[in-house]
Structures are given as structure tokens and as C-alpha cells.
Tab-separated table of C-alpha atoms and ligand atoms in Angstrom:
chain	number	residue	atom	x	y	z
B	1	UNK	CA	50.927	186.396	-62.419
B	2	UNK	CA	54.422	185.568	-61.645
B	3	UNK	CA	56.716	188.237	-61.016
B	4	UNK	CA	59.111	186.075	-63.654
B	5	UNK	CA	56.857	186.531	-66.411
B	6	UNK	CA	56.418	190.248	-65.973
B	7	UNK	CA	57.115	192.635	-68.949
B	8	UNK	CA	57.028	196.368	-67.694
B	9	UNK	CA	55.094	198.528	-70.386
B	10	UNK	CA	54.216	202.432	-70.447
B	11	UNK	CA	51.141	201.075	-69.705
B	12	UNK	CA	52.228	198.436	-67.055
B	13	UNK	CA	53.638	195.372	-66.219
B	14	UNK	CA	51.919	192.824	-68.711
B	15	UNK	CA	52.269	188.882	-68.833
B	16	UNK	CA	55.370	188.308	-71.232
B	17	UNK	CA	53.193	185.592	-73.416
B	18	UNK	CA	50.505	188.848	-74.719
B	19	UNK	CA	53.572	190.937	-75.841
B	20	UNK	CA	53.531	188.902	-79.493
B	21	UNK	CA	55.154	190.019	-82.203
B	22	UNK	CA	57.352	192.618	-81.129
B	23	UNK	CA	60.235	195.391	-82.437
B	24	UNK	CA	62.497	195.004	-80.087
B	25	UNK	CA	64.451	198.327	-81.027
B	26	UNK	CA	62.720	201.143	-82.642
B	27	UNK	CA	62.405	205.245	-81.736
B	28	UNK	CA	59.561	206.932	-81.988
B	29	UNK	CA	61.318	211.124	-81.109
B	30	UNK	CA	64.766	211.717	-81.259
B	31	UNK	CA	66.435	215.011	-79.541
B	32	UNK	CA	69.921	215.422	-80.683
B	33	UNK	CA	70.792	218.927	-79.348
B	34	UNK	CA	72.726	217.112	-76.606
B	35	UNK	CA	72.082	216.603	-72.644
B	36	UNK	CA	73.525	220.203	-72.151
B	37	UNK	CA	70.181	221.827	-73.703
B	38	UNK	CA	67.664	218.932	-74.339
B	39	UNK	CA	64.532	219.741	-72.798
B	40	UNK	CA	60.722	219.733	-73.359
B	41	UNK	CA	60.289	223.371	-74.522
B	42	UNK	CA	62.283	222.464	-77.511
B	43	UNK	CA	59.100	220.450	-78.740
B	44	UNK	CA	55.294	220.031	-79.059
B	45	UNK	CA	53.909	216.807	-77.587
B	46	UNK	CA	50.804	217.209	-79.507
B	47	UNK	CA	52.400	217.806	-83.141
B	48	UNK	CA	55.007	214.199	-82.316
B	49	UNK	CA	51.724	212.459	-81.254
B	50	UNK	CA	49.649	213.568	-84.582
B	51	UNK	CA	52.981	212.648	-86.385
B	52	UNK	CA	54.017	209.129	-85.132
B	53	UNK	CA	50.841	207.874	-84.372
B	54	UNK	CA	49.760	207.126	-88.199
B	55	UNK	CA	53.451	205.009	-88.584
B	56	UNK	CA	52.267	202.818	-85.112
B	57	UNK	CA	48.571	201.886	-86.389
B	58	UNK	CA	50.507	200.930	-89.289
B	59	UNK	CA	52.752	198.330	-87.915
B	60	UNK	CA	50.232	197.206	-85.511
B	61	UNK	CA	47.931	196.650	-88.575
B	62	UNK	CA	51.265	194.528	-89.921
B	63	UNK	CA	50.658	192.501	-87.219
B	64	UNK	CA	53.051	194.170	-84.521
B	65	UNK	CA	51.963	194.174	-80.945
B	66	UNK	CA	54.850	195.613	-78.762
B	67	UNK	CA	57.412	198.203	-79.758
B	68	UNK	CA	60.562	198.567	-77.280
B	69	UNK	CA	61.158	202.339	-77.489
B	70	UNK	CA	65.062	202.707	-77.313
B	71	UNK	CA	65.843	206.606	-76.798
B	72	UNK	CA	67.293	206.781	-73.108
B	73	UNK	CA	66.792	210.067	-71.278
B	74	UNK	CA	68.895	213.212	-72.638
B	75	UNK	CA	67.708	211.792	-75.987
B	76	UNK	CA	64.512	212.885	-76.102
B	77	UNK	CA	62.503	209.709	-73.849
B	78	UNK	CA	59.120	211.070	-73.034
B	79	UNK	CA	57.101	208.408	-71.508
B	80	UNK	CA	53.712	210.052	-71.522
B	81	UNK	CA	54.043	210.661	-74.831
B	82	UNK	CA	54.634	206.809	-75.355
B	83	UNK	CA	51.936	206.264	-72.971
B	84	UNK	CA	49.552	208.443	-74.808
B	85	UNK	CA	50.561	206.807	-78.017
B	86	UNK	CA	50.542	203.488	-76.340
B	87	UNK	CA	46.511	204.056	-75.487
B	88	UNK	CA	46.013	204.930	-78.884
B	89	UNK	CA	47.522	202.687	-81.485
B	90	UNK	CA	46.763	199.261	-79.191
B	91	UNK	CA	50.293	198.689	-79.170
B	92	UNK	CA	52.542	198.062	-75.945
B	93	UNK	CA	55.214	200.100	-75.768
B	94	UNK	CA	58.123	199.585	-73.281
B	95	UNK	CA	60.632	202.697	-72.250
B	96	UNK	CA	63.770	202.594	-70.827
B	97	UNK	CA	66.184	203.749	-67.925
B	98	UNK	CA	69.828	204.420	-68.371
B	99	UNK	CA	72.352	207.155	-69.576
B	100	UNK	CA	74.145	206.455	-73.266
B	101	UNK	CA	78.001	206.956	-73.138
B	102	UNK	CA	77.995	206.829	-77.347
B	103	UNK	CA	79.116	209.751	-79.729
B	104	UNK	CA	82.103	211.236	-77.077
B	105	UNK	CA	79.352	211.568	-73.792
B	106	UNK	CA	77.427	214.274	-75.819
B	107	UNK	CA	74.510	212.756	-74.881
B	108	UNK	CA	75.507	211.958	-70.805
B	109	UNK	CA	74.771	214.340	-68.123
B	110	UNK	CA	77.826	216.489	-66.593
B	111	UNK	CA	77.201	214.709	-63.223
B	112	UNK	CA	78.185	211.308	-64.586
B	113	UNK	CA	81.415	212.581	-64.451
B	114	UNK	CA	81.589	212.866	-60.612
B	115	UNK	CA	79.158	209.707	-59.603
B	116	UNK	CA	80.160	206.179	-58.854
B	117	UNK	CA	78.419	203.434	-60.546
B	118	UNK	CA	76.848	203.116	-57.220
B	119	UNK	CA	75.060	206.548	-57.464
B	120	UNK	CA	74.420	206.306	-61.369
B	121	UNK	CA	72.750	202.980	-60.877
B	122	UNK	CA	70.641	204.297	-57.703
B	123	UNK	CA	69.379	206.848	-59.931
B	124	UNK	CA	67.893	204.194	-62.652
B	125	UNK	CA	66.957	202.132	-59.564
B	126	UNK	CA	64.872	204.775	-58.299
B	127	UNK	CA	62.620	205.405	-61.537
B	128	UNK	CA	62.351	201.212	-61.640
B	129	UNK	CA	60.613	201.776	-58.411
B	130	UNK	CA	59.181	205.339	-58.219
B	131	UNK	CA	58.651	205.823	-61.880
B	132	UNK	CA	60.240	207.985	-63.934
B	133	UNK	CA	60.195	211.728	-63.229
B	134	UNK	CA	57.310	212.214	-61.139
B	135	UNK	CA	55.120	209.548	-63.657
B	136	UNK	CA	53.868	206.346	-62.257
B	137	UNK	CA	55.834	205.271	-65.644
B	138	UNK	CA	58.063	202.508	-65.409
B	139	UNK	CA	61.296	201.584	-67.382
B	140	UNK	CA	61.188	197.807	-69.081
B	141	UNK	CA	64.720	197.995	-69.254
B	142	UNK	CA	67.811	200.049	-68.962
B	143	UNK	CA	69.297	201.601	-72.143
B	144	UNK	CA	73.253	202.130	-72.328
B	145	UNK	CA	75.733	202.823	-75.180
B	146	UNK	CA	79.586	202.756	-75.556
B	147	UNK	CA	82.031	204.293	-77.865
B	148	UNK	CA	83.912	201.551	-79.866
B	149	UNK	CA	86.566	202.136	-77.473
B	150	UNK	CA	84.493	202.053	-74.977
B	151	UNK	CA	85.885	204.646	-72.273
B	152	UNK	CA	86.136	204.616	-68.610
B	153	UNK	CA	82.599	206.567	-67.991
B	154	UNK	CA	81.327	204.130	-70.888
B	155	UNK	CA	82.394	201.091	-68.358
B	156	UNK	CA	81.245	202.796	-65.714
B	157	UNK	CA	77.365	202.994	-67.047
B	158	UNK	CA	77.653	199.242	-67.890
B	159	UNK	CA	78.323	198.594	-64.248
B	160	UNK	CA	76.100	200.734	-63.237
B	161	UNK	CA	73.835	198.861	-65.577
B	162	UNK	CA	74.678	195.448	-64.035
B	163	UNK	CA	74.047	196.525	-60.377
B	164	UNK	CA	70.513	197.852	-61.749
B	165	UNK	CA	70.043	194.409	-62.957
B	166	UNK	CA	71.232	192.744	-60.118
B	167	UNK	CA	68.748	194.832	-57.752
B	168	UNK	CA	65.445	195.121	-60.643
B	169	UNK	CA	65.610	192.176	-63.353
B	170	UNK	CA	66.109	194.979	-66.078
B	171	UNK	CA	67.365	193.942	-69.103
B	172	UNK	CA	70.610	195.973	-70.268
B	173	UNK	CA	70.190	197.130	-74.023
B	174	UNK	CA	73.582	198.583	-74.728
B	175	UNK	CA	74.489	200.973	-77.744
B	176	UNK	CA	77.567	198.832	-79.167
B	177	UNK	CA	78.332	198.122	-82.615
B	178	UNK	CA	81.692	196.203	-83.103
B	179	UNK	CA	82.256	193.057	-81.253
B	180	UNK	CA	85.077	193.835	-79.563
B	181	UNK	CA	83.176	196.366	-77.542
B	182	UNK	CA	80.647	193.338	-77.126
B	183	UNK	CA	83.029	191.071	-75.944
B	184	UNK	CA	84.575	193.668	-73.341
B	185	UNK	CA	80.806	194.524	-71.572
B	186	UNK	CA	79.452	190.978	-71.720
B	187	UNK	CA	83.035	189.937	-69.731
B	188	UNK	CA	82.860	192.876	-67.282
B	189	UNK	CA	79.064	191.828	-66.642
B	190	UNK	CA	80.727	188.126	-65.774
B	191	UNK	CA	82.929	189.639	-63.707
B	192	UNK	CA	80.484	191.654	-61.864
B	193	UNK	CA	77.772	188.222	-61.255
B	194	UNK	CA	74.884	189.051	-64.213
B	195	UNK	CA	74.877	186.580	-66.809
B	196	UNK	CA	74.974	186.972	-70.115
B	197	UNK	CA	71.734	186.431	-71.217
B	198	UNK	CA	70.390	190.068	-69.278
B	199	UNK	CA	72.504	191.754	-72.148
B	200	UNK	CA	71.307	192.730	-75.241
B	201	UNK	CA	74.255	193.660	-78.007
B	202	UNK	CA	72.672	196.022	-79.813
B	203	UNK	CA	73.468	197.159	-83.466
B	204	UNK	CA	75.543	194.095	-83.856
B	205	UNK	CA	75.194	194.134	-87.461
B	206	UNK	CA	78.293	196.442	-87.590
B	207	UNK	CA	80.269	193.964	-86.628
B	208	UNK	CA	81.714	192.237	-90.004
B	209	UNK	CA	82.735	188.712	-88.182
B	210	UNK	CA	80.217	186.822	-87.742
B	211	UNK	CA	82.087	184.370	-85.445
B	212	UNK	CA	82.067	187.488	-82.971
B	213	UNK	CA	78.032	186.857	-83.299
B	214	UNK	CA	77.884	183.141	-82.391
B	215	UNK	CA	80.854	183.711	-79.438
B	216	UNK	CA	78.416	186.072	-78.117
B	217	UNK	CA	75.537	184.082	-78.278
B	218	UNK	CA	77.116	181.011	-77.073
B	219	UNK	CA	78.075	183.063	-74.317
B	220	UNK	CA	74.104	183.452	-74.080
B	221	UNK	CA	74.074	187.144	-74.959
B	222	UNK	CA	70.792	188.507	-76.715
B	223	UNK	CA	72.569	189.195	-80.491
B	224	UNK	CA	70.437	192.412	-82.003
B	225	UNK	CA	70.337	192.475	-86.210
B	226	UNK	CA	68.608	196.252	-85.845
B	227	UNK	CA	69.188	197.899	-89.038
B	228	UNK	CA	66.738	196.751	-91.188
B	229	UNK	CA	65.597	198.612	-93.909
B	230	UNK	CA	64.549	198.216	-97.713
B	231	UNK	CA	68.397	198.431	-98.922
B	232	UNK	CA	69.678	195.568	-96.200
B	233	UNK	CA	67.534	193.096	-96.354
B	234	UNK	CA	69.589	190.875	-97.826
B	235	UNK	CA	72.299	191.333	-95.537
B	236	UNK	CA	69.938	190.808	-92.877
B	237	UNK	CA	68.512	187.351	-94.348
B	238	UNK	CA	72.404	186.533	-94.323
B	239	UNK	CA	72.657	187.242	-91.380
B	240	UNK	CA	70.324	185.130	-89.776
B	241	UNK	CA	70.935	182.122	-91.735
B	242	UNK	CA	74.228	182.402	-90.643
B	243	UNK	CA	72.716	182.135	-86.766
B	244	UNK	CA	70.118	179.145	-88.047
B	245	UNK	CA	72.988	177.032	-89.160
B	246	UNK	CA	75.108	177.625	-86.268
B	247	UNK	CA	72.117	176.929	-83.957
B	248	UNK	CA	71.990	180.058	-82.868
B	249	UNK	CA	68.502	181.198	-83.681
B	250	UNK	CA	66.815	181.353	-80.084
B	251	UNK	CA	69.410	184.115	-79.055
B	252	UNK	CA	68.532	186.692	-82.141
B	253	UNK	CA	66.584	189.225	-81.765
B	254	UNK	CA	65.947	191.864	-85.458
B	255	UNK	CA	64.342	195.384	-85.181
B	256	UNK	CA	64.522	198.385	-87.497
B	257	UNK	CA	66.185	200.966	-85.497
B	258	UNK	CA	63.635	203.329	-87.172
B	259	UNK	CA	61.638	206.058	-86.387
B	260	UNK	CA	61.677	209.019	-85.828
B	261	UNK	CA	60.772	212.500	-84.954
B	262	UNK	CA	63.347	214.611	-85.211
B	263	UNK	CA	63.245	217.239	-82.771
B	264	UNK	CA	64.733	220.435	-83.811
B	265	UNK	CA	63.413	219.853	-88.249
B	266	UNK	CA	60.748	220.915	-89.578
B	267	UNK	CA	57.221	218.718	-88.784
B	268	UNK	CA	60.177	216.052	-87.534
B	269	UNK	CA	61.817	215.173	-90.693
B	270	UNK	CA	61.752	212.293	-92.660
B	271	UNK	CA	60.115	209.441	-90.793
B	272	UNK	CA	61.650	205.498	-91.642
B	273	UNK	CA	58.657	203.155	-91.241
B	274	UNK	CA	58.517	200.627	-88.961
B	275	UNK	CA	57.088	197.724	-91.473
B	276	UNK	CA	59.672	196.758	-93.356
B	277	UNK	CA	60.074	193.585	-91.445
B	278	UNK	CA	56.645	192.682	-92.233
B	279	UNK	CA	56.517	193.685	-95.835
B	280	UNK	CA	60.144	192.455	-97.471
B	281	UNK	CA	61.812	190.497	-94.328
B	282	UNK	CA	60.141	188.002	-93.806
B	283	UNK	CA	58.896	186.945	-97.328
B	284	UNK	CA	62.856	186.887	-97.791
B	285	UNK	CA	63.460	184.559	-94.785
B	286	UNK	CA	60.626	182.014	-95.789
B	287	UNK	CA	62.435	182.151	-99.377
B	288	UNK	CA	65.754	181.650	-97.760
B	289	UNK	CA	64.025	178.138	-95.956
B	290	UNK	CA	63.104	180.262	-92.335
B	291	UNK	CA	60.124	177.735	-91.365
B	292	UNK	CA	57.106	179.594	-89.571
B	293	UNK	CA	58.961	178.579	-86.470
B	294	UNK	CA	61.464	180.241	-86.806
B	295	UNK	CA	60.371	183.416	-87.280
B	296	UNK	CA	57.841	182.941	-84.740
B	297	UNK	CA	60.976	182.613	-82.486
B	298	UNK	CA	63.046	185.485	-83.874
B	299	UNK	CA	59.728	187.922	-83.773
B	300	UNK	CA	58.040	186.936	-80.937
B	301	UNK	CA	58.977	184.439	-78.541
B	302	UNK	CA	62.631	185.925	-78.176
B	303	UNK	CA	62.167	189.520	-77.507
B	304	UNK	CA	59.313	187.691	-74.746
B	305	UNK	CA	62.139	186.072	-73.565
B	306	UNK	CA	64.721	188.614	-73.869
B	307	UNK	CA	62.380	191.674	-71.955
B	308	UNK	CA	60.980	189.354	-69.277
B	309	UNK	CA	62.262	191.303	-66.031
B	310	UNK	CA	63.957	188.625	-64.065
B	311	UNK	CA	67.701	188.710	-62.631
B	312	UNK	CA	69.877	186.612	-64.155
B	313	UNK	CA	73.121	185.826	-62.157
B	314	UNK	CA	76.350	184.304	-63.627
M	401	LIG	ZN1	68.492	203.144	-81.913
């Protein structure tokens, strides 16, 4: 197997061609207490796995094969709990690496304050090669996010994020929302030798100018439509026609952004499935003229692209 075609999974690294159709941003336990007092007393392994495991044998029976599980560390990642529910439901599951700047730094570490992006990104480096704290679990990409004014520690993970990439092939998935924000990371990571196309903007659905998506994905930037859900699926459907008739399809990429167990409510709270997508998505897009290639592209063959761990220089 070629080290280029390599997807890292819980379960690891996998030939990108059997990851199929894949959710390229979903959660599957959310801690929001914040990185001062997160921690694994706070929940029972067992109880998430007997929750969340019904909601993955359902999308996998949908026709799902590979879930990208987006909550960074200080957010409640657990990767052997995504390993163990990996094993399980037959579905590859990918984890990540990476600190998220978003909501004011609630959710960073107090150290970030007084590292370089040198030290943060030797720390992401570090599980990439020794797995992630004390597993033999590997990240399949590094997970950032910014404030819309993204602030100087926000910049300061994205750089760290870039010289991760530069040194492991990781994919940067980064927290953004508004394209301004978009535009400001995907220049810095131009600036700083890693093209484009090793950045995903994620929740770019926010953004209201949909120019601001085809700039970014001219620029080769990964565009991420992640909020879908019964009430937007129109808005969705617009969106990607929008991307279809500015050519823009093969650099799209459409999750749910759903989940989750809530650490912290009772039995998790209210869990969003993970099949809309399959159920009212894509009966819209064929009704809106999406041929089965297309879709095959948005669902599958992109997020194969987009996770393949590979560095990608400017
Ligand atoms: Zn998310």
C-alpha cells in the first residue's frame, strides 16, 4: 500500500478507496465543562457505548462506512471508546489531533498560552507518531477552531496546524464559520508553504456569500456544508447546486455535525441522528438534477480524497 493512499482510522491506517461513503464531520460524546475540569471521571464509557452504538449500526445500515469523529481533545475525544465502537458497528472511524481556539479558548489548555507553535505542534506530532495518550491510537487528522475574529492564540494553533501538516500529511479540519475567518487561515497556510487543499473550512454554511465558497474552493480548499438536518435541507440542496454550477463540486464535502452524548445530562441528552443525509438529502439532490455521480463524489470519493494523509505544499 502506498503511504499516499493511507487513511489513519481508530482502527488503523486503511487504503483510502475502502473508506466509501463517509460523514466527514460528525460527534459521537461531547464534554462541554471546559479544558479546566474535563476529564474521564465525569463519564461512563460503558453507558456512551450502549448509547451511541444503536445511532452507528444505523447509519452504517444507511449505507455509511466511515465516520470522521470531530471532537478534539478537552472536548471530550476518547479514542478507545471510538475504537470500541469502531469494532462494533463495522464502521471506520477516524479521530483527531489538535487544540480548538473557538468559544473565547474555553475549550484550550492554559499552557497554550505560554507555547510556540513550535511546541503546540510537537505535541500533535507526537500522538501522530506515538499515539495518542499512551494508545497505539492514531489521529487521521488534526482538529482546530477559531473565533470569527480569529485571535492571536487562534492563529497560533493554525500554524501550529500547518507545521503538523508539513511534518505528518494530516489534514487540518478547522472550526470556522464565516468566510472571512476562512480566507485569513487558508492565506496564513500559503504563507507558511501547505497548500490549500490540506484545509478543510468547516461549518462553512454560516457564511451567507456564497462567492466566499467558490474563492475558497478555487483556491483548492476542502468547502464543508456540515449542518444538515431535517429543517435545512433545502438550504443545503442550494447550496450545492450553487457549487455544481460553478464547477465546484469535487471540492465539497457535507456532514451532519450531529451526534451526540452529552456529557454532564442525563443518559446524554437528546441524540441528532446521523441519517438524515441518507433519508431526505439525497432524494432532494437527485430531484434538484444531482446525477449518481455526483453524489458519489460529494459522499464518497471527496472525503477519500480530502482524509488521504499526504503533505501538500504550496
Ligand atoms: Zn462539530
Amino acid at each position: 500500500m502506498r503511504q499516499s493512499q493511507q487513511v489513519i482510522t481508530v482502527t488503523g491506517a486503511v487504503s483510502a478507496t475502502r473508506l466509501g461513503i463517509a460523514l466527514p464531520h460528525e460527534h459521537v460524546m461531547v464534554d462541554f465543562i471546559g479544558a479546566d475540569r474535563v476529564s474521564r471521571s465525569r463519564y461512563d464509557a460503558d453507558e456512551v457505548y450502549r448509547a451511541v452504538l444503536p445511532y452507528l449500526q444505523k447509519v452504517r445500515q444507511a449505507g455509511c462506512r466511515t465516520l470522521m469523529e470531530c471532537t478534539p481533545a478537552y472536548l471530550g475525544r476518547d479514542p478507545q471508546l471510538l475504537q470500541r465502537l469502531s469494532r462494533a458497528s463495522g464502521l471506520y472511524i477516524l479521530t483527531n489531533t489538535g487544540w480548538y481556539g473557538a468559544a473565547s479558548d474555553k475549550y484550550l489548555p492554559a499552557k497554550v498560552h505560554t507555547l510556540t507553535a513550535e511546541q503546540i505542534a510537537a505535541e500533535w506530532i507526537g500522538e501522530f507518531e506515538k499515539g495518542i495518550e499512551g494508545t497505539s491510537i492514531r489521529p487521521g487528522f488534526i482538529k482546530i477552531g477559531v473565533d470569527p475574529e480569529p485571535s492571536p492564540v487562534d492563529m497560533r494553533l493554525l500554524e501550529a496546524a500547518a507545521i503538523t501538516h508539513r511534518k505528518t500529511g494530516l489534514t487540518v479540519a478547522s472550526h470556522t464559520g464565516v468566510g472571512s475567518a476562512a480566507r485569513k487561515q487558508i492565506e496564513r497556510l500559503k504563507e507558511m508553504g501547505v497548500n490549500p487543499s490540506a484545509f478543510i473550512w468547516v461549518h462553512a454554511q454560516v457564511e451567507t456569500d456564497p462567492q466566499m465558497h467558490v474563492w475558497a474552493a478555487q483556491q483548492g480548499a476542502w468547502v464543508e456544508f456540515d449542518g444538515v438536518s431535517p429543517q435545512t435541507v433545502d438550504q443545503h440542496v442550494q447550496l450545492l447546486v450553487h457549487m455544481k454550477r460553478q464547477g465546484q463540486l469535487h471540492r465539497v464535502l457535507v456532514s451532519h455535525d450531529a451526534g451526540w452524548y452529552n456529557v454532564g445530562e442525563p443518559g446524554g441528552g437528546t441524540f441528532r441522528e446521523y441519517t438524515t443525509l441518507f433519508s431526505q438529502m439525497l432524494p432532494a439532490l437527485r430531484k434538484a438534477g444531482f446525477t449518481d455521480g455526483d453524489t458519489q463524489q460529494v459522499t464518497a470519493t471527496n472525503p477519500q480524497r480530502a482524509f488521504t494523509v499526504q503533505v501538500r505544499l504550496a
